[in-house]
Coordinates of C-alpha atoms and ligand atoms in Angstrom, one line a residue:
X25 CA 90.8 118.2 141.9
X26 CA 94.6 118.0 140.9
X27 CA 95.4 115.7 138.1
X28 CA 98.9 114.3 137.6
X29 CA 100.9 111.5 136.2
X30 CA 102.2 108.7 138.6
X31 CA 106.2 108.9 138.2
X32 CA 107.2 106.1 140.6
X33 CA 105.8 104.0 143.1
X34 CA 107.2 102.4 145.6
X35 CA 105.7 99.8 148.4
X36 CA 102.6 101.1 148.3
X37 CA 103.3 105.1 147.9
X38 CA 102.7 106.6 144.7
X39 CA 104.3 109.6 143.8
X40 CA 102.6 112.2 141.6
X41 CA 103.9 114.8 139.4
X42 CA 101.2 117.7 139.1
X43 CA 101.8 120.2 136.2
X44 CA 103.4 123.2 137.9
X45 CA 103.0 121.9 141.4
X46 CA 105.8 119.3 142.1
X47 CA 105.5 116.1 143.1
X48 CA 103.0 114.8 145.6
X49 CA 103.6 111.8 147.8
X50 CA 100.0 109.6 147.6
X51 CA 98.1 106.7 148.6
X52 CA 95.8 104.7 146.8
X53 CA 92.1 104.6 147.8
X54 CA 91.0 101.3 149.6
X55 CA 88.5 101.2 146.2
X56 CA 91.0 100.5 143.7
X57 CA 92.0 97.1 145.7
X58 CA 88.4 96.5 145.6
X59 CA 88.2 96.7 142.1
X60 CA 91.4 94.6 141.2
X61 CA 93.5 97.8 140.2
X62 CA 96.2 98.7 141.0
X63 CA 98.1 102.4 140.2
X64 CA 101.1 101.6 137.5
X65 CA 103.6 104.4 137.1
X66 CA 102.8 106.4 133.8
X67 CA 99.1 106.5 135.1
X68 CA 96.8 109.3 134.5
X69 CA 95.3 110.5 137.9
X70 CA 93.3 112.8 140.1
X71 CA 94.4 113.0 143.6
X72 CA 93.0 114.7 146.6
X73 CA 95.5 117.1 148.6
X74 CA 95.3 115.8 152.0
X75 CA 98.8 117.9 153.5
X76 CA 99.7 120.7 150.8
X77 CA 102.1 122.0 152.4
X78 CA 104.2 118.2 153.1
X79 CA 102.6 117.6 149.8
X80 CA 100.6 114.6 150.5
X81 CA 97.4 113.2 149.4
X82 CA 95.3 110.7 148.1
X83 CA 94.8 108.8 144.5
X84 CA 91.1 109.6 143.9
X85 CA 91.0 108.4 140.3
X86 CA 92.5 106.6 137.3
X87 CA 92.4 107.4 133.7
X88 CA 91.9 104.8 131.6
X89 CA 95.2 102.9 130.0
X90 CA 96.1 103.5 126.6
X91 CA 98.3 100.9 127.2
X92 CA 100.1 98.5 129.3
X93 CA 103.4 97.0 129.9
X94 CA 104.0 94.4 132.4
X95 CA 108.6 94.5 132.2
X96 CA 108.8 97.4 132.9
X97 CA 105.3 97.7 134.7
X98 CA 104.1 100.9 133.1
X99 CA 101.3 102.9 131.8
X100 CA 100.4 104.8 128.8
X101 CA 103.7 104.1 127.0
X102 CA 103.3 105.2 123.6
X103 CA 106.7 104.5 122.4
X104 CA 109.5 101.7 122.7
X105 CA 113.0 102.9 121.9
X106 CA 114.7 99.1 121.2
X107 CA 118.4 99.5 121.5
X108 CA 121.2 97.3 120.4
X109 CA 124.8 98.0 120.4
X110 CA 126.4 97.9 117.4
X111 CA 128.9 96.3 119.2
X112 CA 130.2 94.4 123.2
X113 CA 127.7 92.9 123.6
X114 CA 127.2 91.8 120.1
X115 CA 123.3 92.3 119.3
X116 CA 120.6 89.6 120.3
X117 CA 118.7 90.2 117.2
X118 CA 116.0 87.8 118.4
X119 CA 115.4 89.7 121.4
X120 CA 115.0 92.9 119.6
X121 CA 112.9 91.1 117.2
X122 CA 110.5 90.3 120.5
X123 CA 110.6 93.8 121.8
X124 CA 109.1 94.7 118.3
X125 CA 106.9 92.3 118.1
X126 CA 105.6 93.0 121.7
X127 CA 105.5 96.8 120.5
X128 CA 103.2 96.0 117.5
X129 CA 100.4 93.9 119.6
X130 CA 100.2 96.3 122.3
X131 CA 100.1 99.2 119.2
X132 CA 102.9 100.7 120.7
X133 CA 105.0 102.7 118.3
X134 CA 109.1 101.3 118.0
X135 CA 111.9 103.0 116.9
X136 CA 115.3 101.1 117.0
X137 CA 118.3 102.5 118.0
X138 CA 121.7 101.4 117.2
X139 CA 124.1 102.4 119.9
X140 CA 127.9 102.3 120.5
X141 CA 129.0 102.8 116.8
X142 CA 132.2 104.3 117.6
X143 CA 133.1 100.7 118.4
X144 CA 131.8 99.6 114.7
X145 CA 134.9 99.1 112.6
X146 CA 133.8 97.0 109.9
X147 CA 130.6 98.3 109.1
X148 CA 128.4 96.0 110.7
X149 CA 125.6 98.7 111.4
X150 CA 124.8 98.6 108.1
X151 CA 123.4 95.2 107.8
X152 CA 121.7 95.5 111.2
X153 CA 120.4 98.9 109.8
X154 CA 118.6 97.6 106.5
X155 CA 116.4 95.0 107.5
X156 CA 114.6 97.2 110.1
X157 CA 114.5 100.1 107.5
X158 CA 113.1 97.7 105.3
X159 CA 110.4 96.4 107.7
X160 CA 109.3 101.1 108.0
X161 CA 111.1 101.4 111.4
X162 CA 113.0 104.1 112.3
X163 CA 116.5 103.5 112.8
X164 CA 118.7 105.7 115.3
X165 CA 122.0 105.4 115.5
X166 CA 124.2 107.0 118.3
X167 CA 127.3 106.5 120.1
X168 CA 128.6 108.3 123.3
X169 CA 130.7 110.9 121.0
X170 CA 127.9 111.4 118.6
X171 CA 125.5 114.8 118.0
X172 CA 123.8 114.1 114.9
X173 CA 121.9 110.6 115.7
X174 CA 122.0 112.0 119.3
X175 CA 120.2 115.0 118.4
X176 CA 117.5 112.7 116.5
X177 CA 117.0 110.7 119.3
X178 CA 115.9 114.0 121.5
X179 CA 113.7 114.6 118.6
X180 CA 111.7 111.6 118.7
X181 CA 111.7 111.9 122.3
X182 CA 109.9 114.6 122.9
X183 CA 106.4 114.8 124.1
X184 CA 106.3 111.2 123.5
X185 CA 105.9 108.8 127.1
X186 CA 109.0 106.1 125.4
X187 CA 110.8 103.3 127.1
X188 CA 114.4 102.1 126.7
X189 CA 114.3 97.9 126.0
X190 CA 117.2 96.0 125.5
X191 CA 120.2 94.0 126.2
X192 CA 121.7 95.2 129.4
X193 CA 125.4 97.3 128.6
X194 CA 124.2 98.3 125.6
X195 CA 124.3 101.5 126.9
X196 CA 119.9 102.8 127.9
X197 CA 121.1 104.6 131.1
X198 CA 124.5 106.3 128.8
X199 CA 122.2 107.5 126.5
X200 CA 119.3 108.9 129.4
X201 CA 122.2 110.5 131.6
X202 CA 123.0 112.3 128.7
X203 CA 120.0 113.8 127.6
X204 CA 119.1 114.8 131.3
X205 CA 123.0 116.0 131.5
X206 CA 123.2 114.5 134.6
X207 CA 123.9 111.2 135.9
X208 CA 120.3 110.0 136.9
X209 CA 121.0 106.4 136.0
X210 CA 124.2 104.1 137.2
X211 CA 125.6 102.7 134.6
X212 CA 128.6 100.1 134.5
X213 CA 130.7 97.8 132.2
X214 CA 129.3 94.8 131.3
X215 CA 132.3 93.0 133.1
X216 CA 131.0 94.9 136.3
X217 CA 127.6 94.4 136.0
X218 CA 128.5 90.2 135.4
X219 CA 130.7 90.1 138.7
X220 CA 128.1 91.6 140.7
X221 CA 125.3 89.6 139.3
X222 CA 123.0 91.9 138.9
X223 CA 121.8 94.9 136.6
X224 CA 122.7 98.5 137.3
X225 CA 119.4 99.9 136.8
X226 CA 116.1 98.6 138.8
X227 CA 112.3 100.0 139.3
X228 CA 110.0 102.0 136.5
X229 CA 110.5 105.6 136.6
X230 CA 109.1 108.0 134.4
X231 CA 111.8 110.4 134.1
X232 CA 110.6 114.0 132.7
X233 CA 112.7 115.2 130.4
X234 CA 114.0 118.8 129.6
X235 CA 112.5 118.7 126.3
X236 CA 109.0 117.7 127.0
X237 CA 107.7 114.0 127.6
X238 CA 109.2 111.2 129.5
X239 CA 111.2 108.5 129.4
X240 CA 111.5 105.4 131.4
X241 CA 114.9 103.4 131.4
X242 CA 114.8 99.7 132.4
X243 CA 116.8 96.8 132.9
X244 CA 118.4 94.6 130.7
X245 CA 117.1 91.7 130.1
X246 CA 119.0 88.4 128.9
X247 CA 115.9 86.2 128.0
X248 CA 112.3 87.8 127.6
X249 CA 109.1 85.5 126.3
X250 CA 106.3 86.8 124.1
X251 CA 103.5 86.4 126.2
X252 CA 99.4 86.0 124.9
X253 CA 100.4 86.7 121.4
X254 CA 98.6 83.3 119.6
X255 CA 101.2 82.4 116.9
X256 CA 97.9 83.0 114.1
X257 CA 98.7 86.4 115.1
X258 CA 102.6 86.6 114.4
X259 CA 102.4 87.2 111.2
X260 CA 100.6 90.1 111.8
X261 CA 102.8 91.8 114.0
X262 CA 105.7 91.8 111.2
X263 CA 104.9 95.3 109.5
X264 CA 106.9 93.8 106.3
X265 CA 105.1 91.4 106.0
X266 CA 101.5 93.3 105.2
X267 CA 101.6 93.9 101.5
X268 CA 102.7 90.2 100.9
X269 CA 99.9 88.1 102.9
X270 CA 97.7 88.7 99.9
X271 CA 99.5 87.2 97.2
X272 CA 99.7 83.9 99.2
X273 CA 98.2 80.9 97.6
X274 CA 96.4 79.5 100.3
X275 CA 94.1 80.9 102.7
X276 CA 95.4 80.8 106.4
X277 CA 98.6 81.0 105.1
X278 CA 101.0 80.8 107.3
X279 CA 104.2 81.6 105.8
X280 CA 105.9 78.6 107.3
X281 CA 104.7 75.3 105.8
X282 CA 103.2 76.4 102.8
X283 CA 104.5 77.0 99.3
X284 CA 103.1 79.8 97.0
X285 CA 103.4 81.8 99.4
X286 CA 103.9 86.1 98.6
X287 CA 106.2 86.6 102.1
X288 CA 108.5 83.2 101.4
X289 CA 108.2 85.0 97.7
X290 CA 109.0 88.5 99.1
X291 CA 112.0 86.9 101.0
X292 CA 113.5 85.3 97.9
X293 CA 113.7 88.7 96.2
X294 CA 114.7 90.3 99.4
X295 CA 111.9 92.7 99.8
X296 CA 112.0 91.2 103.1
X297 CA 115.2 90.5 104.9
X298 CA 116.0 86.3 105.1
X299 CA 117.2 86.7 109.1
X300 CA 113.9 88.6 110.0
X301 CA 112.0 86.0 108.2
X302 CA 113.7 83.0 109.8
X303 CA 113.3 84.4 113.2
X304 CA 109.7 85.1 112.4
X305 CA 109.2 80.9 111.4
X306 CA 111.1 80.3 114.9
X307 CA 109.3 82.4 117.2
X308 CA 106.1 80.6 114.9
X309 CA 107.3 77.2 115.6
X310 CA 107.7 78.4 119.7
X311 CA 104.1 79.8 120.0
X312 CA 102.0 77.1 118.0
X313 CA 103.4 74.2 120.4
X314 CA 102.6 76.6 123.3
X315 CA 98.5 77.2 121.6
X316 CA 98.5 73.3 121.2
X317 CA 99.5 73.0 124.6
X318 CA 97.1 75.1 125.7
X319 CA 94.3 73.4 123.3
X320 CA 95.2 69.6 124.9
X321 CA 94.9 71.5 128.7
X322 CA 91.9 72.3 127.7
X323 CA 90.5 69.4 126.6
X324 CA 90.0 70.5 122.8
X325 CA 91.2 68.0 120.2
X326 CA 91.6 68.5 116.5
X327 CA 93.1 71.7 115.6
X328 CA 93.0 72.1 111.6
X329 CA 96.8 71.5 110.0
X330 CA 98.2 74.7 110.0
X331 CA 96.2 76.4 112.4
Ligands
LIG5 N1 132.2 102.5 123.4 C1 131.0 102.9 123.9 N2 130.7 102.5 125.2 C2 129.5 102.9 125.6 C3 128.6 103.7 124.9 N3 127.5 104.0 125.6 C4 127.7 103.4 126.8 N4 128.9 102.7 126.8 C5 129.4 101.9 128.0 O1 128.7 100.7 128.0 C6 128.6 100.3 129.4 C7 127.1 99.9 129.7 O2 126.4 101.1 129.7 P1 125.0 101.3 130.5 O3 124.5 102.6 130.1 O4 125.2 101.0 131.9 O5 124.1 100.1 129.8 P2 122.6 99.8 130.1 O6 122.0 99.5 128.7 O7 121.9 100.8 130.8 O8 122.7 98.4 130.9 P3 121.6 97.8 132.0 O9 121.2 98.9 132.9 O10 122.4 96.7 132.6 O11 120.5 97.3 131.1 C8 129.2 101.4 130.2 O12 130.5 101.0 130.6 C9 129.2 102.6 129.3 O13 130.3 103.5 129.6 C10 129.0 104.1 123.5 O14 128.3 104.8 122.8 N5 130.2 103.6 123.1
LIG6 MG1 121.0 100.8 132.7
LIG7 ZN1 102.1 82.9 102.9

């Protein structure tokens, strides 16, 4: 039986790339609705060839998820490209700090990219730069004249299944249309894209590219919540922040209320970057309301301070 990846779906048609076959169009077997499951692009499958020569056929199997995304709705992504543009629009650092954080629970490796540095005049890259070279990510930066960071990029592409998050007109389908050398994505000011209301790029596609492994470009977003992370866990999903949770004073620590603490420490002597941190206490502050919410819905009283 063929196995394949699922590159795009669309109403209810699933369409299947098959290593050195093409692309076949496919349905999904009544079983999987059965069983609550439903094909995501970027899955694993095994279809049955029901038409080869109108290359049809039929999902017969799904390989287990090494992970999941919900925006975009994909499969087996095993890395987030977060991009930013140095400059127009200016960055939303707290959405990028959320695509990261996202990346981390879902052990999804990130790598940030700064784009549009032709428009940088005064330097600002650099301080955007540090604090996420600090924290062990990878920082890309590119612009649409550059070859060096653009050739880097392509590098940590390849053979990788990676996504493109971020702020819409900070350039994801520039950067894609490039490496494919074609224009695959629309892309538009982000004057344009505000008149028409709406974003220039739409569903989850796994585009193959020329160098091995795939990449999926998605939509801009404005606003984006963290979703099922429990704010005990935040901490956690601040790479940074690892080596200093030891030297806290108190157990349960949570880097917000307490003092002796090794990250508020770490932040004094900026081992860890001040704006990271003081996102980190917001996005805290956000999620342990939400938990306590959550605890008085269901009828459980007396959390512990702190918790
Ligand atoms: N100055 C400059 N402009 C760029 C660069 N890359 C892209 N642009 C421009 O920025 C605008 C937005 O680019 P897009 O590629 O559509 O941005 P996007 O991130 O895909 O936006 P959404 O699809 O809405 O999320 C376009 O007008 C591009 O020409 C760059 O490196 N430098
Ligand atoms: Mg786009
Ligand atoms: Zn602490």
């Amino acid at each position: 039986m063929p196995s394949g990846i699922i590159i795009r779906g669309i109403a209810g048609f699933y369409y299947v790339a098959v290593k050195d076959d093409g692309v076949y169009e496919c349905r999904a077997r009544g079983i999987f609705r059965k069983k609550g499951l439903t094909p995501l692009t970027g899955d694993r499958v095994m279809i049955s060839v029901t038409d080869p020569v109108g290359k049809k056929g039929n999902i017969e199997e799904i390989t287990e998820r090494s992970s999941e995304l919900v925006r975009p709705a994909v499969a087996n992504v095993d890395q987030v490209i977060a991009v930013i543009a140095a400059r127009s629009p200016d960055p939303d650092l707290m959405l990028l700090d959320k695509i990261l954080v996202t990346a981390e629970a879902k052990g999804i490796k990130a790598v940030v990219c700064i784009n549009k540095t032709d428009l940088d005049e005064d330097g600002r890259r650099e301080s955007l730069r540090e604090p996420y070279i600090k924290a062990g990510y990878d920082v890309i930066e590119t612009s649409h004249h550059d070859t060096e960071g653009f050739s880097r990029l392509k590098e940590a592409l390849k053979g990788h299944i990676s996504v493109f998050a971020g702020q819409s007109g900070v350039g994801k389908s520039t950067l894609l249309n490039r490496i494919m050398d074609t224009v695959v994505m629309k892309t538009g000011s982000v004057s344009e894209k505000i008149e028409r209301g709406r974003h220039t790029t739409r569903h989850a596609e796994l585009i193959e590219l020329p160098d091995g492994g795939y990449l999926v470009d998605t939509p801009g977003f404005s606003s984006f919540e963290l979703t099922g992370i429990e704010h005990d866990r935040l901490q956690f999903l601040y790479p940074e922040f690892a080596e200093h949770i030891q030297k806290c004073r108190f157990t349960g620590c949570s880097h917000v209320f307490e003092t002796d603490c090794g990250v508020k420490l770490a932040v004094d002597e900026g081992v860890i970057e001040r704006g990271r941190y003081a996102r980190f206490t917001e996005l805290y502050r956000v999620l342990k309301q939400e938990d306590e919410a959550k605890y008085r819905k269901s009828g459980r009283k007396g959390m512990k301070a702190n918790d």
